[in-house]
Short mmCIF file of C-alpha atoms in Angstrom, two decimals:
data_model
loop_
_atom_site.label_atom_id
_atom_site.label_comp_id
_atom_site.label_asym_id
_atom_site.label_seq_id
_atom_site.Cartn_x
_atom_site.Cartn_y
_atom_site.Cartn_z
CA MET N 99 31.51 28.10 -6.59
CA LEU N 100 30.54 27.38 -9.85
CA ARG N 101 30.37 23.60 -10.73
CA GLY N 102 29.93 22.35 -14.17
CA SER N 103 31.39 20.77 -17.35
CA MET N 104 33.01 22.75 -19.49
CA ARG N 105 35.50 22.28 -22.68
CA ALA N 106 38.38 24.74 -23.06
CA PRO N 107 40.77 25.21 -25.82
CA GLY N 108 44.55 24.96 -24.94
CA GLY N 109 46.28 23.43 -22.01
CA LEU N 110 44.73 22.92 -18.24
CA ARG N 111 46.24 25.86 -17.34
CA ALA N 112 44.33 27.92 -20.53
CA ALA N 113 41.41 26.02 -19.04
CA ALA N 114 41.67 27.25 -15.74
CA ARG N 115 41.87 30.89 -16.75
CA TRP N 116 39.08 30.33 -19.23
CA ALA N 117 36.70 29.07 -16.39
CA ALA N 118 38.18 31.77 -14.10
CA GLY N 119 36.42 34.42 -16.33
CA LEU N 120 33.20 32.75 -15.51
CA ALA N 121 33.24 32.51 -11.91
CA PRO N 122 30.67 34.58 -10.22
CA HIS N 123 32.53 36.34 -8.14
CA GLN N 124 36.39 37.18 -8.09
CA GLY N 125 38.41 36.40 -5.51
CA ARG N 126 36.38 32.91 -4.59
CA ALA N 127 36.66 29.26 -5.73
CA ALA N 128 35.59 27.85 -9.06
CA SER N 129 35.52 24.46 -9.74
CA PHE N 130 34.99 23.06 -12.89
CA VAL N 131 35.72 19.72 -15.41
CA ALA N 132 38.69 19.98 -17.54
CA HIS N 133 38.77 17.42 -20.47
CA GLN N 134 42.49 16.47 -20.53
CA GLY N 135 43.52 13.72 -22.56
CA ARG N 136 41.20 10.60 -22.47
CA GLY N 137 39.95 11.39 -18.68
CA GLU N 138 38.18 14.14 -17.08
CA ALA N 139 39.82 15.56 -14.35
CA GLU N 140 38.25 17.88 -11.80
CA ARG N 141 40.16 20.91 -10.51
CA ARG N 142 39.91 23.77 -8.20
CA VAL N 143 40.52 27.29 -9.68
CA ALA N 144 41.48 30.00 -7.19
CA VAL N 145 40.96 33.18 -8.57
CA SER N 146 42.30 36.39 -7.18
CA GLU N 147 41.01 39.97 -7.00
CA ASP N 148 42.47 41.18 -10.24
CA GLY N 149 41.51 37.77 -11.97
CA ALA N 150 44.36 36.19 -12.26
CA VAL N 151 44.43 32.40 -11.75
CA ARG N 152 46.08 31.87 -8.45
CA SER N 153 46.06 28.24 -8.16
CA VAL N 154 44.94 25.11 -9.41
CA ALA N 155 44.23 22.14 -7.39
CA PRO N 156 42.74 18.83 -8.07
CA VAL N 157 39.21 18.12 -6.29
CA PRO N 158 38.68 14.79 -4.54
CA SER N 159 36.62 12.39 -6.32
CA GLN N 160 32.65 12.46 -5.05
CA GLY N 161 30.79 9.15 -6.24
CA ALA N 162 31.55 6.65 -8.36
CA ALA N 163 31.17 9.09 -11.93
CA ALA N 164 34.77 10.68 -11.11
CA VAL N 165 37.37 9.13 -12.84
CA SER N 166 40.63 8.44 -11.32
CA ALA N 167 44.22 9.08 -13.00
CA ALA N 168 45.78 6.12 -11.51
CA PRO N 169 46.62 3.17 -13.65
CA GLY N 170 43.24 1.50 -14.91
CA GLY N 171 41.55 5.05 -15.19
CA ARG N 172 41.52 4.49 -18.95
CA TRP N 173 38.93 2.06 -18.43
CA ALA N 174 37.14 3.85 -15.78
CA SER N 175 36.74 6.58 -18.39
CA LEU N 176 35.60 4.25 -21.13
CA LEU N 177 32.70 2.76 -18.74
CA GLU N 178 31.89 6.02 -17.96
CA ARG N 179 32.04 7.68 -21.55
CA LYS N 180 30.36 4.95 -23.24
CA VAL N 181 28.11 2.99 -20.52
CA LEU N 182 27.36 5.27 -17.98
CA ARG N 183 26.64 8.18 -19.02
CA HIS N 184 23.79 6.78 -20.77
CA VAL N 185 22.04 5.50 -17.59
CA LEU N 186 23.46 7.81 -14.95
CA PRO N 187 21.64 11.50 -14.81
CA GLN N 188 23.76 14.54 -15.63
CA GLY N 189 26.01 16.07 -13.50
CA TYR N 190 26.08 12.72 -11.45
CA PRO N 191 26.69 12.46 -8.59
CA VAL N 192 26.25 15.89 -7.14
CA SER N 193 22.86 16.38 -8.87
CA VAL N 194 21.04 13.54 -7.01
CA ALA N 195 20.62 12.37 -3.78
CA PRO N 196 23.56 10.60 -1.65
CA SER N 197 21.58 7.24 -1.68
CA TYR N 198 20.71 7.38 -5.58
CA ALA N 199 23.87 4.98 -6.58
CA GLN N 200 22.94 2.03 -3.85
CA TYR N 201 19.66 2.39 -4.30
CA ALA N 202 20.10 2.46 -8.27
CA ALA N 203 22.28 -0.38 -7.86
CA TRP N 204 19.68 -2.74 -5.62
CA SER N 205 17.01 -1.91 -7.80
CA ALA N 206 18.63 -2.83 -10.93
CA VAL N 207 19.90 -6.54 -9.37
CA GLY N 208 16.21 -6.94 -8.28
CA SER N 209 14.47 -6.14 -11.73
CA THR N 210 17.47 -8.54 -13.63
CA ALA N 211 16.24 -11.05 -11.35
CA SER N 212 12.48 -10.35 -11.81
CA ALA N 213 12.95 -10.26 -15.64
CA ALA N 214 14.61 -13.77 -15.54
CA ALA N 215 11.68 -15.55 -13.44
CA GLY N 216 9.16 -13.64 -16.00
CA VAL N 217 10.91 -15.41 -18.66
CA LEU N 218 10.35 -18.65 -16.84
CA SER N 219 6.64 -17.98 -16.05
CA MET N 220 5.97 -17.01 -19.59
CA GLN N 221 7.44 -20.20 -20.73
CA ALA N 222 5.10 -22.04 -18.09
CA LEU N 223 1.98 -20.04 -19.24
CA LEU N 224 2.38 -21.11 -23.13
CA HIS N 225 2.88 -24.58 -22.09
CA ALA N 226 -0.13 -24.51 -20.15
CA VAL N 227 -2.58 -22.58 -22.90
CA GLY N 228 -1.35 -24.98 -25.03
CA ALA N 229 0.59 -23.41 -27.56
CA GLY N 230 2.92 -25.81 -29.91
CA ALA N 231 0.64 -28.76 -28.55
CA GLY N 232 -2.09 -28.70 -31.09
CA ALA N 233 -4.37 -26.37 -29.21
CA VAL N 234 -7.32 -24.74 -31.01
CA PRO N 235 -5.66 -21.23 -31.73
CA MET N 236 -8.91 -19.38 -31.76
CA ALA N 237 -9.42 -21.30 -27.92
CA ALA N 238 -6.20 -20.27 -27.07
CA ALA N 239 -6.24 -16.78 -28.10
CA LEU N 240 -9.75 -16.24 -26.81
CA GLN N 241 -8.56 -17.42 -23.03
CA TRP N 242 -5.60 -15.06 -23.56
CA VAL N 243 -7.94 -11.66 -24.19
CA VAL N 244 -9.93 -12.35 -21.42
CA LYS N 245 -7.38 -13.06 -18.67
CA ASP N 246 -5.89 -9.92 -20.08
CA GLY N 247 -9.32 -8.16 -19.60
CA LEU N 248 -10.09 -9.00 -16.28
CA GLY N 249 -6.36 -8.27 -15.28
CA GLN N 250 -6.65 -4.68 -16.32
CA LEU N 251 -10.01 -4.51 -14.39
CA GLY N 252 -8.62 -5.87 -11.25
CA GLY N 253 -6.01 -3.04 -11.78
CA VAL N 254 -8.16 -0.22 -11.97
CA LEU N 255 -10.33 -1.35 -8.99
CA PHE N 256 -7.10 -1.47 -6.93
CA VAL N 257 -5.95 1.96 -7.68
CA SER N 258 -9.29 3.11 -6.73
CA PHE N 259 -9.16 1.70 -3.26
CA VAL N 260 -5.56 2.97 -2.62
CA ASN N 261 -5.73 6.36 -3.47
CA THR N 262 -3.44 8.97 -2.17
CA ARG N 263 -1.98 6.22 0.04
CA PHE N 264 0.99 5.93 -2.79
CA ASP N 265 1.94 9.41 -1.81
CA SER N 266 2.11 8.98 1.96
CA ASP N 267 4.00 5.67 1.99
CA ALA N 268 5.93 5.21 -1.35
CA LYS N 269 8.26 3.11 -0.18
CA ARG N 270 5.91 0.52 1.41
CA TRP N 271 3.95 0.35 -1.68
CA ARG N 272 6.81 -0.06 -4.02
CA PHE N 273 7.45 -3.44 -2.01
CA VAL N 274 3.95 -4.47 -2.43
CA SER N 275 4.21 -3.71 -5.83
CA ALA N 276 7.45 -6.16 -6.26
CA THR N 277 5.71 -8.80 -3.91
CA ALA N 278 2.69 -8.87 -6.41
CA LEU N 279 4.67 -9.22 -9.14
CA GLU N 280 6.24 -12.04 -7.83
CA ALA N 281 3.01 -13.74 -6.77
CA ALA N 282 1.54 -13.12 -10.27
CA THR N 283 4.50 -15.07 -11.48
CA LEU N 284 3.97 -17.90 -9.13
CA LEU N 285 0.61 -18.23 -10.23
CA GLU N 286 1.66 -18.60 -13.65
CA VAL N 287 4.04 -21.08 -13.09
CA LEU N 288 1.62 -23.51 -11.34
CA THR N 289 -0.84 -22.85 -14.15
CA PRO N 290 0.93 -25.94 -16.49
CA ALA N 291 -0.32 -28.32 -13.38
CA MET N 292 -3.59 -27.23 -13.31
CA PRO N 293 -4.82 -26.71 -16.73
CA GLY N 294 -8.36 -26.74 -16.30
CA LEU N 295 -8.00 -23.76 -14.15
CA PHE N 296 -5.90 -21.88 -16.67
CA LEU N 297 -8.53 -18.72 -17.09
CA PRO N 298 -9.08 -18.48 -13.42
CA LEU N 299 -5.31 -18.48 -12.61
CA ALA N 300 -3.79 -16.81 -15.23
CA ALA N 301 -6.54 -14.13 -14.98
CA LEU N 302 -5.68 -13.36 -11.19
CA ALA N 303 -2.05 -13.83 -12.28
CA ASN N 304 -2.73 -10.68 -14.73
CA VAL N 305 -4.59 -8.84 -11.88
CA GLY N 306 -1.63 -9.20 -9.29
CA LYS N 307 0.90 -7.93 -12.35
CA ASN N 308 -1.59 -4.78 -12.97
CA ILE N 309 -1.47 -4.04 -9.45
CA SER N 310 2.21 -4.08 -9.69
CA PHE N 311 2.92 -2.22 -12.73
CA LEU N 312 0.35 0.69 -11.60
CA SER N 313 1.93 0.63 -7.86
CA ALA N 314 5.38 1.02 -9.20
CA SER N 315 4.09 4.01 -11.69
CA ALA N 316 2.23 5.41 -8.49
CA THR N 317 5.29 5.54 -6.30
CA ARG N 318 8.02 6.11 -8.63
CA ALA N 319 7.10 9.80 -8.79
CA GLY N 320 7.75 10.21 -5.17
CA ILE N 321 11.19 8.26 -4.85
CA HIS N 322 12.10 10.33 -8.02
CA GLN N 323 11.73 13.70 -6.44
CA ALA N 324 13.20 12.88 -3.57
CA LEU N 325 16.54 11.55 -5.40
CA ALA N 326 16.45 14.58 -7.74
CA THR N 327 17.86 17.22 -5.53
CA SER N 328 19.57 19.77 -8.67
CA GLY N 329 15.78 20.36 -10.11
CA ASN N 330 16.21 17.51 -12.64
CA LEU N 331 13.17 15.42 -11.81
CA ALA N 332 12.71 14.55 -15.51
CA ASP N 333 16.44 13.40 -15.92
CA VAL N 334 16.45 11.14 -13.15
CA THR N 335 12.99 9.68 -14.52
CA ALA N 336 14.31 9.40 -17.59
CA ARG N 337 17.72 7.70 -16.43
CA ALA N 338 15.48 5.24 -14.37
CA GLY N 339 13.55 4.00 -17.27
CA SER N 340 17.38 3.17 -18.90
CA GLN N 341 18.10 1.50 -16.21
CA SER N 342 15.18 -0.68 -16.07
CA ILE N 343 15.39 -1.53 -19.78
CA ALA N 344 18.99 -2.61 -19.15
CA ALA N 345 18.18 -4.82 -16.45
CA SER N 346 15.12 -6.11 -18.08
CA LEU N 347 17.36 -6.99 -21.02
CA ALA N 348 20.03 -8.50 -18.78
CA GLY N 349 16.94 -10.31 -16.77
CA THR N 350 15.53 -11.78 -20.16
CA SER N 351 18.99 -13.38 -21.46
CA LEU N 352 19.73 -14.65 -18.06
CA GLY N 353 16.10 -16.38 -18.29
CA ILE N 354 16.83 -17.82 -21.85
CA ALA N 355 20.13 -18.91 -20.63
CA LEU N 356 18.20 -20.68 -17.60
CA SER N 357 15.32 -22.15 -19.71
CA PRO N 358 16.66 -24.92 -21.02
CA LEU N 359 18.62 -26.06 -17.75
CA VAL N 360 15.38 -25.81 -15.93
CA GLY N 361 12.85 -27.28 -18.24
CA THR N 362 9.10 -27.29 -18.23
CA ALA N 363 8.75 -29.30 -14.83
CA THR N 364 6.55 -27.46 -12.56
CA PRO N 365 8.80 -28.43 -9.73
CA SER N 366 12.09 -27.49 -11.20
CA VAL N 367 10.25 -24.30 -12.37
CA MET N 368 9.12 -23.15 -8.88
CA ALA N 369 12.57 -24.08 -7.37
CA ALA N 370 14.01 -21.77 -9.96
CA TRP N 371 11.54 -18.89 -9.37
CA ALA N 372 11.85 -19.11 -5.57
CA CYS N 373 15.52 -18.03 -6.09
CA LEU N 374 15.17 -15.72 -8.51
CA ALA N 375 11.90 -14.12 -6.45
CA GLY N 376 13.90 -14.49 -3.46
CA VAL N 377 16.61 -12.08 -5.37
CA HIS N 378 14.62 -9.99 -6.44
CA LEU N 379 12.77 -8.91 -3.07
CA LEU N 380 16.01 -9.14 -0.94
CA SER N 381 17.30 -6.25 -3.25
CA LEU N 382 14.64 -4.08 -3.43
CA HIS N 383 14.41 -4.25 0.33
CA ARG N 384 17.86 -3.31 0.43
CA ALA N 385 17.45 -0.67 -1.85
CA LEU N 386 14.46 0.77 -0.19
CA ALA N 387 15.94 0.82 3.34
CA ARG N 388 19.06 2.80 1.91
CA LEU N 389 16.35 5.62 0.29
CA SER N 390 15.50 8.79 2.28
CA LEU N 391 12.46 10.29 1.98
CA PRO N 392 11.64 13.75 2.92
CA GLY N 393 8.06 13.81 2.75
CA LEU N 394 5.78 13.41 6.07
CA ASN N 395 3.49 10.30 6.08
CA PRO N 396 1.97 9.31 9.68
CA PHE N 397 4.90 7.26 10.46
CA ARG N 398 7.65 9.98 9.81
CA ALA N 399 5.18 12.95 11.44
CA GLU N 400 4.56 11.18 14.64
CA THR N 401 8.52 10.18 14.96
CA VAL N 402 9.37 13.98 14.65
CA ALA N 403 6.70 15.01 16.27
CA ARG N 404 7.36 13.14 19.32
CA ALA N 405 11.26 13.78 19.39
CA PHE N 406 10.10 17.83 19.45
CA TRP N 407 7.61 17.26 22.47
CA ARG N 408 10.26 15.29 24.21
CA ARG N 409 13.58 17.10 23.44
CA GLY N 410 12.38 20.77 21.62
CA ALA N 411 13.88 22.01 18.13
CA SER N 412 17.47 20.72 18.65
CA GLY N 413 15.74 16.99 19.01
CA VAL N 414 13.99 17.07 15.94
CA PRO N 415 15.62 13.78 14.01
CA SER N 416 17.02 14.23 10.09
CA VAL N 417 15.50 12.60 7.53
CA ASP N 418 18.14 9.88 7.35
CA GLU N 419 17.81 8.99 11.33
CA VAL N 420 14.60 8.41 10.79
CA ARG N 421 14.69 5.93 7.42
CA GLY N 422 16.87 3.55 9.86
CA SER N 423 13.37 3.05 11.88
CA GLU N 424 11.00 2.63 9.05
CA ARG N 425 9.01 -0.74 8.02
CA LEU N 426 8.46 -1.81 4.97
CA ILE N 427 6.47 -4.78 6.12
CA GLY N 428 3.69 -4.71 8.98
CA ALA N 429 2.22 -2.05 10.98
CA TRP N 430 3.37 1.07 12.64
CA GLY N 431 1.99 0.57 15.59
CA SER N 432 0.25 4.07 16.01
CA ASN N 433 -2.61 5.26 17.99
CA LEU N 434 -3.05 8.13 16.20
CA LEU N 435 -5.49 8.92 13.45
CA ARG N 436 -7.45 5.50 14.01
CA GLY N 437 -10.32 7.48 11.98
CA GLN N 438 -13.19 6.53 14.39
CA PRO N 439 -15.91 9.39 14.14
CA PRO N 440 -16.86 10.86 17.35
CA ALA N 441 -20.27 10.07 18.86
CA SER N 442 -22.79 12.76 18.38
CA GLY N 443 -22.47 15.67 21.09
CA VAL N 444 -18.98 15.05 22.14
CA PRO N 445 -16.93 18.19 22.53
CA LEU N 446 -14.57 18.75 20.42
CA ALA N 447 -11.19 21.34 20.84
CA VAL N 448 -11.09 23.74 17.93
CA ASN N 449 -8.32 25.80 16.50
CA PRO N 450 -8.12 28.50 19.24
CA ASP N 451 -7.47 31.28 16.83
CA PRO N 452 -10.68 32.73 15.27
CA ALA N 453 -8.63 34.65 12.62
CA LEU N 454 -7.73 31.42 10.82
CA ALA N 455 -10.15 30.33 8.02
CA PHE N 456 -9.55 26.88 8.68
CA GLY N 457 -9.40 24.32 11.48
CA ALA N 458 -8.54 21.50 13.21
CA CYS N 459 -9.79 18.94 16.10
CA VAL N 460 -8.69 16.73 18.65
CA TRP N 461 -10.61 14.31 20.84
CA ARG N 462 -10.16 11.40 22.90
CA SER N 463 -12.19 8.15 21.44
CA SER N 464 -14.61 6.85 23.96
CA ALA N 465 -14.07 3.24 22.30
CA ASP N 466 -10.32 2.80 23.21
CA GLY N 467 -8.83 5.97 24.41
CA SER N 468 -7.10 6.60 21.10
CA VAL N 469 -6.22 10.23 20.26
CA CYS N 470 -8.16 11.41 17.07
CA LEU N 471 -7.54 14.09 14.60
CA ALA N 472 -10.11 15.75 12.22
CA VAL N 473 -8.95 18.74 9.91
CA GLU N 474 -11.29 20.52 7.82
CA GLN N 475 -11.12 19.89 4.34
CA GLY N 476 -9.47 21.76 2.07
CA ALA N 477 -7.62 23.21 5.15
CA PRO N 478 -4.04 24.45 4.41
CA TRP N 479 -0.91 22.44 5.12
CA TRP N 480 0.02 24.05 8.31
CA VAL N 481 -3.87 23.43 10.05
CA SER N 482 -2.58 19.64 9.21
CA LEU N 483 0.82 19.97 10.77
CA GLY N 484 -0.39 21.99 13.54
CA GLY N 485 -3.31 19.54 13.93
CA HIS N 486 -1.21 16.64 14.14
CA LEU N 487 1.51 18.05 16.37
CA ALA N 488 -1.63 18.75 18.91
CA ALA N 489 -2.53 14.76 18.54
CA THR N 490 0.79 13.63 18.98
CA ARG N 491 0.85 15.80 22.57
CA ALA N 492 -2.43 14.62 23.26
CA GLN N 493 -1.47 10.92 23.21
CA GLN N 494 2.05 11.29 24.95
CA LEU N 495 -0.31 12.93 28.05
CA VAL N 496 -2.34 9.59 27.74
CA GLU N 497 0.62 7.39 27.91
CA GLU N 498 2.11 9.08 30.51
CA ASP N 499 -1.46 8.81 32.54
CA ALA N 500 -4.43 6.49 30.82
CA SER N 501 -6.97 7.61 33.77
CA ALA N 502 -6.17 11.56 33.55
CA ARG N 503 -8.45 13.72 31.47
CA VAL N 504 -6.93 15.53 28.53
CA ASP N 505 -7.80 19.01 28.28
CA ALA N 506 -7.88 18.89 24.53
CA ARG N 507 -8.20 22.91 24.13
CA ALA N 508 -5.32 23.57 26.25
CA VAL N 509 -3.12 21.12 24.06
CA MET N 510 -3.97 22.78 20.53
CA ALA N 511 -3.18 26.09 22.16
CA GLU N 512 0.32 24.60 23.07
CA ALA N 513 0.57 23.26 19.64
CA TRP N 514 -0.32 26.39 17.86
CA SER N 515 1.71 28.28 19.77
CA ARG N 516 4.99 26.38 19.09
CA LEU N 517 4.05 25.54 15.41
CA PRO N 518 6.37 28.11 14.38
CA GLU N 519 9.61 26.61 16.14
CA TYR N 520 8.53 23.44 15.04
CA VAL N 521 8.32 24.24 11.28
CA ALA N 522 11.55 26.13 11.32
CA ALA N 523 12.88 22.59 13.55
CA LEU N 524 11.65 20.41 10.67
CA GLU N 525 13.20 22.46 7.54
CA GLN N 526 16.54 22.43 9.24
CA ALA N 527 16.31 18.62 9.83
CA GLY N 528 15.63 18.56 5.92
CA TRP N 529 11.91 17.70 5.83
CA TRP N 530 9.19 18.81 3.63
CA VAL N 531 6.67 20.81 5.18
CA GLY N 532 4.23 21.40 2.58
CA HIS N 533 1.31 19.17 2.10
CA PRO N 534 1.73 16.74 4.94
CA LEU N 535 0.04 13.49 4.43
CA VAL N 536 -0.92 12.55 7.88
CA GLU N 537 -4.30 11.02 6.97
CA GLN N 538 -4.19 7.53 6.84
CA ASP N 539 -7.68 6.83 5.66
CA THR N 540 -9.06 9.34 3.11
CA ALA N 541 -12.31 7.01 2.70
CA LYS N 542 -13.81 8.17 6.55
CA ARG N 543 -15.52 11.67 6.84
CA VAL N 544 -16.83 13.12 10.01
CA SER N 545 -19.37 15.93 10.25
CA VAL N 546 -18.73 18.69 12.84
CA GLN N 547 -20.89 21.34 13.67
CA TRP N 548 -19.28 24.40 14.75
CA GLU N 549 -20.63 25.79 17.98
CA ALA N 550 -19.42 28.64 20.53
CA ALA N 551 -17.72 27.52 23.42
CA PRO N 552 -20.11 28.52 26.68
#
């Protein structure tokens, strides 16, 4: 099927014949957009073996970007041509994931509320520092510079602490980003009530804002990669920036309108902040809850691995099915990959295939009985995936009988023998199997001495 936007001379029938000449194979249907009048009407062209146009039929709308020919279509076309085309990716909706529309809409609502709250908090911050109230300009400027410097330093330290967890759980850290921003805004709102603590409060607020900015920037790449289904990552990223700017402008206008109504009294500003912050966080939560990410992080990997061991390849859930069980707040409750280093001399199950250049090992912790996995640094993705599959199987056996001794070497052998079946099932369900991010804490390392089995 040929799908695209084409402008052809003449009427609709002439455009159909022109598009039919571009069809990759005769005798198949070619889909194109014929521009006729004010709107855009998509038509499917059936081409016979001799290249003649057999029929021209309308294609049903596939999303918000499709323009209706019914009364009112003129306004929809005007909205699309003048507004939406500047903020939606080229080829929307077929060029992005199905969850794009709801994610973008709810994100825009949240960004608007956040920007409005930012206007009120900035007003409170300026009031606290004494702008316009006879404060010494140099002292006020010095405090402002110091708070910015401390905030930037705190943001850098935070990113160093979090490292790859931005990649493994982009949705959770995106929500953390919004929460940090609202906490920072609250501190700014409180500064007029405690002018003597302006510098520590403002500096801490700036740390929160830098954490928010860096977290949002770090998670944006993974989210946009999942939404860009047509190799259009740059376009999706650029349009997200346009949407963010538009929402920020709308939120700033709303904040300016609310400012004289709210006043400068701290209780009234806090009440307005609470409302706007609630809208921001709830909207973002709804946006992220509708977002499907096909990358395998610890929670998703354990979910699909457990389903594979229980029901086989046909029971592996899809990306959308797992999305509904993901949590943005709180712990996952997994017993895998706690990161405890094994005691000296503990026998570990090694990769049973000696031809493999890298290895993984599984053991049961003597402290709390949880199953742990160690993967050799630099191992390819399929070793991490196979090791995780074995660890999940071992954990299931422990849950079935806590007193039973788990033969880790046999579990590893079974997992390795079924790894090709498992990978095929994951790909069939829409998961990205390359480079699974199943490690929860990259700061902990263990040293394993490889010895021949007796």
